[in-house]
Coordinates of C-alpha atoms in Angstrom, one line a residue:
X1 CA -10.7 12.0 -3.5
X2 CA -10.3 9.2 -1.0
X3 CA -7.9 6.5 -1.8
X4 CA -8.6 2.8 -1.0
X5 CA -6.4 0.6 1.1
X6 CA -5.3 0.2 4.7
X7 CA -2.8 2.1 6.7
X8 CA 0.8 1.0 6.7
X9 CA 3.8 2.4 8.7
X10 CA 5.4 5.4 7.1
X11 CA 9.1 6.1 7.0
X12 CA 8.6 8.6 9.9
X13 CA 6.8 6.0 11.9
X14 CA 9.5 3.4 11.3
X15 CA 12.2 5.8 12.3
X16 CA 10.4 6.4 15.6
X17 CA 10.1 2.7 16.0
X18 CA 13.8 2.2 15.7
X19 CA 14.5 4.9 18.3
X20 CA 12.1 3.4 20.7
X21 CA 14.0 0.0 20.8
X22 CA 16.3 1.4 23.4
X23 CA 13.5 1.4 26.0
X24 CA 13.0 -2.3 26.5
X25 CA 11.0 -1.8 29.6
X26 CA 8.0 -1.0 27.4
X27 CA 6.6 -4.1 25.9
X28 CA 6.5 -4.5 22.1
X29 CA 2.8 -3.8 21.5
X30 CA 3.1 -0.4 23.1
X31 CA 6.1 0.3 20.9
X32 CA 4.4 -0.7 17.6
X33 CA 1.3 1.2 18.6
X34 CA 3.2 4.4 19.3
X35 CA 4.8 4.2 15.9
X36 CA 1.6 3.5 14.0
X37 CA -0.2 6.4 15.7
X38 CA 1.4 8.9 13.4
X39 CA -0.4 10.2 10.3
X40 CA 0.1 7.6 7.6
X41 CA -0.4 7.1 3.9
X42 CA -2.9 4.8 2.1
X43 CA -1.4 1.8 0.4
X44 CA -2.6 -0.7 -2.1
X45 CA -2.3 -3.8 0.1
X46 CA -2.8 -4.3 3.8
X47 CA -0.1 -3.5 6.2
X48 CA 1.5 -6.1 8.5
X49 CA -0.6 -6.7 11.5
X50 CA 1.1 -6.2 14.9
X51 CA 2.1 -9.5 16.5
X52 CA 0.2 -10.8 19.5
X53 CA 1.9 -9.7 22.8
X54 CA 2.8 -12.9 24.5
X55 CA 4.0 -11.0 27.6
X56 CA 0.8 -9.1 28.4
X57 CA 0.4 -10.7 31.8
X58 CA 4.1 -10.8 32.7
X59 CA 5.0 -9.0 36.0
X60 CA 7.0 -5.8 35.8
X61 CA 10.7 -6.3 34.8
X62 CA 11.8 -4.9 38.2
X63 CA 9.9 -7.7 40.0
X64 CA 11.5 -10.5 38.1
X65 CA 14.9 -12.0 38.7
X66 CA 17.7 -10.3 36.8
X67 CA 18.3 -13.2 34.5
X68 CA 14.6 -13.4 33.6
X69 CA 14.4 -9.7 33.0
X70 CA 17.4 -9.8 30.8
X71 CA 15.9 -12.6 28.8
X72 CA 12.6 -10.7 28.4
X73 CA 14.4 -7.6 27.3
X74 CA 16.3 -9.6 24.7
X75 CA 13.1 -11.1 23.5
X76 CA 11.3 -7.8 23.2
X77 CA 14.3 -6.2 21.3
X78 CA 14.5 -9.2 18.9
X79 CA 10.8 -9.1 18.2
X80 CA 10.7 -5.3 17.5
X81 CA 13.8 -5.6 15.3
X82 CA 12.1 -8.4 13.4
X83 CA 9.0 -6.2 13.0
X84 CA 11.1 -3.4 11.6
X85 CA 12.8 -5.7 9.1
X86 CA 9.5 -7.2 8.0
X87 CA 8.0 -3.8 7.5
X88 CA 11.0 -2.5 5.6
X89 CA 10.8 -5.6 3.3
X90 CA 7.1 -6.0 2.9
X91 CA 5.8 -2.4 3.2
X92 CA 3.1 -2.5 0.5
X93 CA 3.4 -0.3 -2.5
X94 CA 1.5 3.0 -2.8
X95 CA -2.0 2.9 -4.3
X96 CA -1.3 6.3 -6.0
X97 CA 1.1 4.6 -8.4
X98 CA -0.7 1.3 -8.8
X99 CA -2.9 1.0 -11.8
X100 CA -6.0 -1.2 -12.3
X101 CA -3.9 -4.0 -13.6
X102 CA -1.7 -4.2 -10.5
X103 CA 1.3 -2.6 -12.2
X104 CA 3.4 -0.7 -9.7
X105 CA 5.1 2.3 -11.2
X106 CA 8.6 2.7 -9.7
X107 CA 10.3 4.4 -12.7
X108 CA 9.8 8.1 -13.6
X109 CA 11.2 9.7 -16.7
X110 CA 11.5 13.5 -16.6
X111 CA 12.2 15.5 -19.7
X112 CA 14.3 18.6 -18.8
X113 CA 14.1 20.4 -22.1
X114 CA 12.7 20.3 -25.7
X115 CA 15.9 21.6 -27.1
X116 CA 18.5 19.3 -28.7
X117 CA 21.9 19.8 -30.4
X118 CA 21.2 17.0 -32.9
X119 CA 18.4 16.6 -35.5
X120 CA 18.0 12.8 -35.6
X121 CA 15.6 11.8 -38.4
X122 CA 13.5 9.4 -36.3
X123 CA 13.1 11.9 -33.5
X124 CA 12.7 15.3 -35.0
X125 CA 10.9 16.3 -38.2
X126 CA 13.1 17.7 -40.9
X127 CA 11.3 21.0 -40.6
X128 CA 11.9 21.1 -36.9
X129 CA 9.3 21.5 -34.1
X130 CA 7.7 24.5 -32.5
X131 CA 9.2 24.7 -29.0
X132 CA 7.2 25.6 -26.0
X133 CA 7.8 29.2 -24.6
X134 CA 10.5 29.3 -22.0
X135 CA 8.0 30.1 -19.2
X136 CA 6.1 26.9 -20.0
X137 CA 9.0 24.7 -19.2
X138 CA 9.2 23.2 -15.7
X139 CA 11.6 25.1 -13.4
X140 CA 14.1 23.2 -11.3
X141 CA 12.1 23.8 -8.1
X142 CA 9.0 22.4 -9.8
X143 CA 11.0 19.3 -11.1
X144 CA 12.4 18.7 -7.6
X145 CA 9.0 19.0 -6.0
X146 CA 7.5 16.5 -8.4
X147 CA 10.5 14.2 -8.0
X148 CA 10.1 14.3 -4.2
X149 CA 6.4 13.6 -4.4
X150 CA 6.9 10.6 -6.7
X151 CA 9.8 9.2 -4.6
X152 CA 7.6 9.5 -1.6
X153 CA 5.0 7.3 -3.3
X154 CA 7.5 4.6 -4.2
X155 CA 9.5 5.7 -7.3
X156 CA 13.1 4.3 -7.0
X157 CA 14.4 5.3 -10.4
X158 CA 14.4 8.6 -12.2
X159 CA 15.7 9.1 -15.7
X160 CA 16.5 12.6 -17.1
X161 CA 15.7 12.9 -20.8
X162 CA 15.1 15.6 -23.4
X163 CA 15.5 16.9 -26.0
X164 CA 19.1 16.7 -24.9
X165 CA 19.2 17.1 -21.1
X166 CA 22.8 18.4 -21.0
X167 CA 21.8 21.6 -22.8
X168 CA 20.0 22.6 -19.7
X169 CA 22.2 25.2 -18.0
X170 CA 21.6 24.1 -14.4
X171 CA 21.9 20.3 -15.1
X172 CA 24.6 19.8 -12.5
X173 CA 22.7 21.5 -9.7
X174 CA 19.5 19.7 -10.7
X175 CA 21.2 16.3 -10.4
X176 CA 22.8 17.3 -7.1
X177 CA 19.3 18.1 -5.7
X178 CA 17.9 14.8 -7.0
X179 CA 20.8 13.1 -5.2
X180 CA 19.4 14.5 -1.9
X181 CA 16.4 12.3 -2.4
X182 CA 18.4 9.1 -2.1
X183 CA 17.8 8.8 1.6
X184 CA 14.1 8.8 0.9
X185 CA 14.3 5.8 -1.3
X186 CA 15.6 7.0 -4.7
X187 CA 18.1 4.4 -5.8
X188 CA 18.9 5.3 -9.4
X189 CA 19.5 8.6 -11.1
X190 CA 19.8 7.9 -14.8
X191 CA 20.3 10.0 -17.9
X192 CA 19.7 9.5 -21.6
X193 CA 22.0 11.7 -23.7
X194 CA 23.4 11.9 -27.2
X195 CA 26.9 12.4 -25.6
X196 CA 27.8 15.5 -27.5
X197 CA 27.8 18.0 -24.7
X198 CA 28.0 15.4 -21.9
X199 CA 31.8 14.7 -22.0
X200 CA 33.0 17.7 -20.0
X201 CA 30.0 17.6 -17.5
X202 CA 30.1 13.8 -16.9
X203 CA 32.6 13.8 -13.9
X204 CA 30.6 16.3 -11.9
X205 CA 27.3 14.6 -12.7
X206 CA 28.6 11.3 -11.5
X207 CA 29.9 13.0 -8.3
X208 CA 26.4 14.5 -7.8
X209 CA 24.8 11.1 -7.8
X210 CA 24.1 10.1 -11.4
X211 CA 24.7 6.3 -11.6
X212 CA 23.3 5.1 -14.8
X213 CA 23.8 6.4 -18.4
X214 CA 22.2 5.6 -21.8
X215 CA 23.9 7.1 -24.8
X216 CA 22.1 7.3 -28.2
X217 CA 24.3 6.1 -31.1
X218 CA 22.7 4.7 -34.2
X219 CA 25.8 4.1 -36.3
X220 CA 29.5 3.4 -35.9
X221 CA 30.2 5.1 -39.2
X222 CA 31.2 8.8 -38.7
X223 CA 29.9 9.8 -42.1
X224 CA 26.6 8.1 -41.7
X225 CA 26.4 9.7 -38.2
X226 CA 26.3 13.1 -39.9
X227 CA 23.6 12.0 -42.3
X228 CA 21.4 10.5 -39.5
X229 CA 21.8 13.3 -37.0
X230 CA 22.3 16.2 -39.5
X231 CA 25.2 17.2 -37.3
X232 CA 28.9 16.4 -36.6
X233 CA 30.1 14.9 -33.3
X234 CA 30.7 11.2 -33.7
X235 CA 34.2 11.2 -32.2
X236 CA 32.9 13.1 -29.1
X237 CA 30.2 10.4 -28.5
X238 CA 32.8 7.7 -28.7
X239 CA 35.0 9.5 -26.2
X240 CA 32.1 9.9 -23.9
X241 CA 31.4 6.2 -23.9
X242 CA 35.1 5.5 -22.9
X243 CA 34.9 8.3 -20.2
X244 CA 31.7 6.8 -18.7
X245 CA 33.3 3.4 -18.5
X246 CA 36.4 4.9 -16.9
X247 CA 34.3 6.6 -14.3
X248 CA 32.8 3.3 -13.2
X249 CA 29.4 3.5 -14.8
X250 CA 28.5 -0.1 -15.6
X251 CA 27.0 -1.0 -17.8
X252 CA 27.0 1.9 -20.1
X253 CA 23.9 1.5 -22.3
X254 CA 24.0 2.4 -26.0
X255 CA 20.6 2.9 -27.7
X256 CA 20.5 2.2 -31.4
X257 CA 17.3 2.7 -33.4
X258 CA 17.4 0.2 -36.2
X259 CA 15.9 1.2 -39.6
X260 CA 15.9 -1.0 -42.6
X261 CA 18.0 0.4 -45.4
X262 CA 19.7 2.9 -43.1
X263 CA 21.7 1.1 -40.4
X264 CA 20.4 -2.4 -40.2
X265 CA 23.6 -3.8 -41.8
X266 CA 25.6 -2.4 -38.9
X267 CA 24.0 -4.6 -36.2
X268 CA 26.9 -7.1 -36.4
X269 CA 29.3 -4.2 -36.0
X270 CA 27.5 -3.2 -32.8
X271 CA 27.7 -6.8 -31.5
X272 CA 31.4 -6.8 -32.2
X273 CA 31.6 -3.5 -30.3
X274 CA 30.6 -5.4 -27.1
X275 CA 33.6 -7.8 -27.4
X276 CA 36.0 -5.7 -25.4
X277 CA 33.8 -3.0 -23.9
X278 CA 31.3 -3.5 -21.0
X279 CA 28.5 -1.8 -22.8
X280 CA 24.9 -2.9 -23.3
X281 CA 23.9 -2.2 -26.9
X282 CA 20.1 -2.1 -27.1
X283 CA 18.6 -2.4 -30.6
X284 CA 15.3 -0.4 -30.6
X285 CA 12.6 -1.2 -33.1
X286 CA 11.7 1.9 -35.2
X287 CA 8.5 3.4 -33.7
X288 CA 6.0 6.0 -35.2
X289 CA 5.9 9.4 -33.7
X290 CA 4.6 12.8 -34.9
X291 CA 6.6 13.9 -38.0
X292 CA 9.1 11.1 -38.3
X293 CA 7.5 9.7 -41.5
X294 CA 7.4 6.1 -40.1
X295 CA 6.9 3.3 -42.6
X296 CA 6.4 -0.3 -41.8
X297 CA 8.9 -1.4 -44.4
X298 CA 11.6 0.4 -42.4
X299 CA 10.8 -1.7 -39.3
X300 CA 13.2 -4.6 -38.7
X301 CA 11.6 -7.0 -36.2
X302 CA 13.9 -8.2 -33.5
X303 CA 13.5 -11.9 -34.5
X304 CA 15.2 -11.0 -37.8
X305 CA 18.1 -9.3 -36.1
X306 CA 18.6 -12.3 -33.8
X307 CA 18.7 -14.7 -36.8
X308 CA 21.3 -12.5 -38.5
X309 CA 23.5 -12.4 -35.4
X310 CA 23.2 -16.1 -34.7
X311 CA 24.3 -16.8 -38.3
X312 CA 27.7 -15.3 -37.4
X313 CA 27.7 -16.1 -33.6
X314 CA 26.0 -19.5 -33.2
X315 CA 26.5 -19.3 -29.4
X316 CA 24.6 -16.1 -29.1
X317 CA 22.3 -16.8 -26.2
X318 CA 19.4 -15.4 -24.1
X319 CA 20.1 -13.9 -20.7
X320 CA 17.7 -13.7 -17.8
X321 CA 15.7 -10.4 -17.7
X322 CA 14.6 -8.5 -14.7
X323 CA 10.8 -8.4 -14.3
X324 CA 10.4 -4.8 -15.6
X325 CA 13.1 -4.8 -18.2
X326 CA 12.1 -3.2 -21.5
X327 CA 15.0 -5.0 -23.2
X328 CA 15.4 -8.7 -24.0
X329 CA 19.0 -9.3 -23.1
X330 CA 21.4 -11.5 -25.1
X331 CA 25.1 -12.2 -25.0
X332 CA 27.9 -13.7 -27.0
X333 CA 29.9 -15.9 -24.5
X334 CA 33.4 -14.4 -23.9
X335 CA 32.4 -10.9 -24.9
X336 CA 32.7 -8.2 -22.2
X337 CA 29.3 -6.6 -23.0
X338 CA 25.9 -7.7 -24.1
X339 CA 23.1 -6.6 -26.4
X340 CA 19.3 -6.3 -26.0
X341 CA 16.2 -5.8 -28.1
X342 CA 13.5 -3.3 -27.3
X343 CA 10.5 -4.7 -29.1
X344 CA 7.8 -2.2 -28.7
X345 CA 6.3 -2.8 -32.2
X346 CA 6.6 -6.6 -32.7
X347 CA 6.3 -7.9 -29.1
X348 CA 5.1 -5.3 -26.6
X349 CA 6.0 -5.5 -22.9
X350 CA 3.0 -3.5 -21.6
X351 CA 2.1 -6.2 -19.0
X352 CA 5.2 -5.4 -16.9
X353 CA 5.4 -1.6 -17.6
X354 CA 6.4 0.3 -14.5
X355 CA 7.2 3.7 -16.3
X356 CA 5.6 7.1 -16.1
X357 CA 6.7 10.2 -18.0
X358 CA 6.7 13.9 -17.3
X359 CA 7.2 16.1 -20.4
X360 CA 9.4 19.2 -20.3
X361 CA 6.3 21.4 -20.2
X362 CA 5.0 19.5 -17.2
X363 CA 2.5 17.0 -18.5
X364 CA 2.1 13.6 -17.1
X365 CA 2.0 10.8 -19.7
X366 CA 1.2 7.3 -18.3
X367 CA 2.1 5.6 -21.7
X368 CA 4.7 6.5 -24.3
X369 CA 2.2 5.9 -27.1
X370 CA -0.8 7.4 -25.4
X371 CA -2.1 10.9 -26.3
X372 CA -3.8 11.6 -23.0
X373 CA -1.9 14.0 -20.8
X374 CA -2.5 16.0 -17.6
X375 CA -0.7 19.2 -16.7
X376 CA 1.0 18.9 -13.3
X377 CA 2.7 22.2 -14.1
X378 CA -0.6 24.1 -14.2
X379 CA -1.7 22.6 -10.9
X380 CA 1.5 23.6 -9.1
X381 CA 1.3 27.1 -10.5
X382 CA -2.3 27.3 -9.4
X383 CA -1.2 26.6 -5.8
X384 CA -2.5 23.1 -5.5
X385 CA -1.2 21.1 -2.6
X386 CA 0.8 17.8 -2.8
X387 CA -2.3 15.9 -1.7
X388 CA -4.2 17.4 -4.6
X389 CA -1.4 16.5 -7.0
X390 CA -1.5 12.9 -5.7
X391 CA -5.2 12.7 -6.3
X392 CA -4.8 13.7 -10.0
X393 CA -1.7 11.4 -10.5
X394 CA -3.6 8.5 -9.0
X395 CA -6.6 9.1 -11.3
X396 CA -4.3 9.3 -14.4
X397 CA -2.4 6.1 -13.4
X398 CA -5.7 4.3 -12.7
X399 CA -6.8 5.2 -16.3
X400 CA -3.7 3.7 -17.9
X401 CA -4.7 1.1 -20.5
X402 CA -3.7 -2.6 -20.3
X403 CA -1.6 -2.1 -23.5
X404 CA -0.9 0.4 -26.2
X405 CA -2.6 0.2 -29.6
X406 CA -1.5 -2.2 -32.3
X407 CA 1.0 -1.2 -35.0
X408 CA -1.6 -0.3 -37.6
X409 CA -3.4 2.0 -35.2
X410 CA -0.3 3.6 -33.8
X411 CA 0.6 4.9 -37.2
X412 CA -2.6 6.9 -37.4
X413 CA -2.8 8.1 -33.8
X414 CA -1.9 11.7 -33.0
X415 CA 1.1 11.9 -30.7
X416 CA 3.9 14.4 -30.0
X417 CA 7.2 14.1 -31.9
X418 CA 9.6 12.1 -29.8
X419 CA 11.7 15.1 -28.9
X420 CA 8.7 16.7 -27.3
X421 CA 7.9 13.6 -25.2
X422 CA 11.3 12.9 -23.8
X423 CA 13.2 9.8 -25.1

C-alpha cells in the first residue's frame, strides 16, 4: 500500500549531511542533494525545500583571494548548519502514525503480561480472567522489534503496563534494550506499576533508562487497601513511592480510581499527601470495562471533586496542561506536589489523543474504549516485513474514530477487562 506525502530527510541522510560539512569546497546545494539522495520515508507534510544556491556562478575557491574564499567557506558552512537545524526542528511527522483527524501518535503503551499480583475490583472480575497461553504472549525480541519500528516512525514515549509489568521475569533486560532506542528518538521510558514487586527492582530499572513512573494506589487506608485489591502490600507501595523520589524520578505519579461509596471521601487525604511529597496524584474517573460491574452511580465527575477540594483549599488553582496531557492539572499553592483529573467519562480528551496500545498478546488497539484490534504478533510470526507491518499500522491508525462512544454506549459495548488491555 503506498503512503501519501513527500520525501523528507531521514536520520541517516541528516547524519551524512553533518559529516559532509567538513568539505566546504563543495557548495551547499551539492551537499543537500547528496544527503537527500538516500532512500527516504514518506511523511505527512512536505519536507523543507533546499535553499537557492546564491553562489552557483561563483568562481572556484582556489581562484579567489584567500579572504574571499574564507568568507565563502564560512557562508556555506553556516547555511548548511542552519539547514540541519531547520530539518531537525521541522522534520514532518510520519504519515504512518497520523490519523485522519491530524492527530500525531507519539506515545505507545505496551502491555508486557496479563498476570497481576493484585485483584483490584475495577480492573479484574471477581471470578478472575482466562489468561492467554504463554506462547501467545509477545516475546522480548518481538516487543523490541515493534518498539524500534514505532520509534522509527516518531514515537518518543513508551509506557510499559500489564497486568503488572514487574512480574515479567526479564523486565530488567527488556528495559535495558528499550534504552538502546534512545539515540533513535525515544525520550521517555515509563512504567505503570502497583508497586508491590517493584521496590527491589527499581534501582536497576532506573539505571537501565526508565525515567517516569506511575504507581496505582486507590486508598491511603491499609485496611481498605486489602479490600480493594484483595491482597496485602500497602506498606510496600508506600515505600516504593519514597524510593522512587529518592532515586530522582520526578514527579512520581500516583493513579487513584475514584469510586463513590468506596474511596471518594479520601480525595482530600490524597491532596494532603502532596503537601510534602513531590508526587502528582491523578484522580481517574471510574470507567466501564469487561467484568468490572460498572454503575453510573459509582462515577464521581471531576467537577464534583474540584468543588469538594476548593471548599477546604480555596486557593486550589488550575495549572497549564501540555497539549497531549490526559490529566487536568491543579495545585494547592505551597504544596510540593500537585493533583490532576483524568476525565474520560465526563469530559473526554479524544481531540488531543496521541496514544496507541499494544496488548500483551500482540494486538494493536488505537483507542482504549475501541473493540477493534489487529494482531501484529501474528504478522511477525508469519514472517511479514517491517514495511508490511507499517502498512497495517497505518491502516489501523487511519481508521481511528474522532472520539470514543458516549457513556451510555460504553457500558453496553463489548471490551476486554482492563487487565487484558494494559492499564
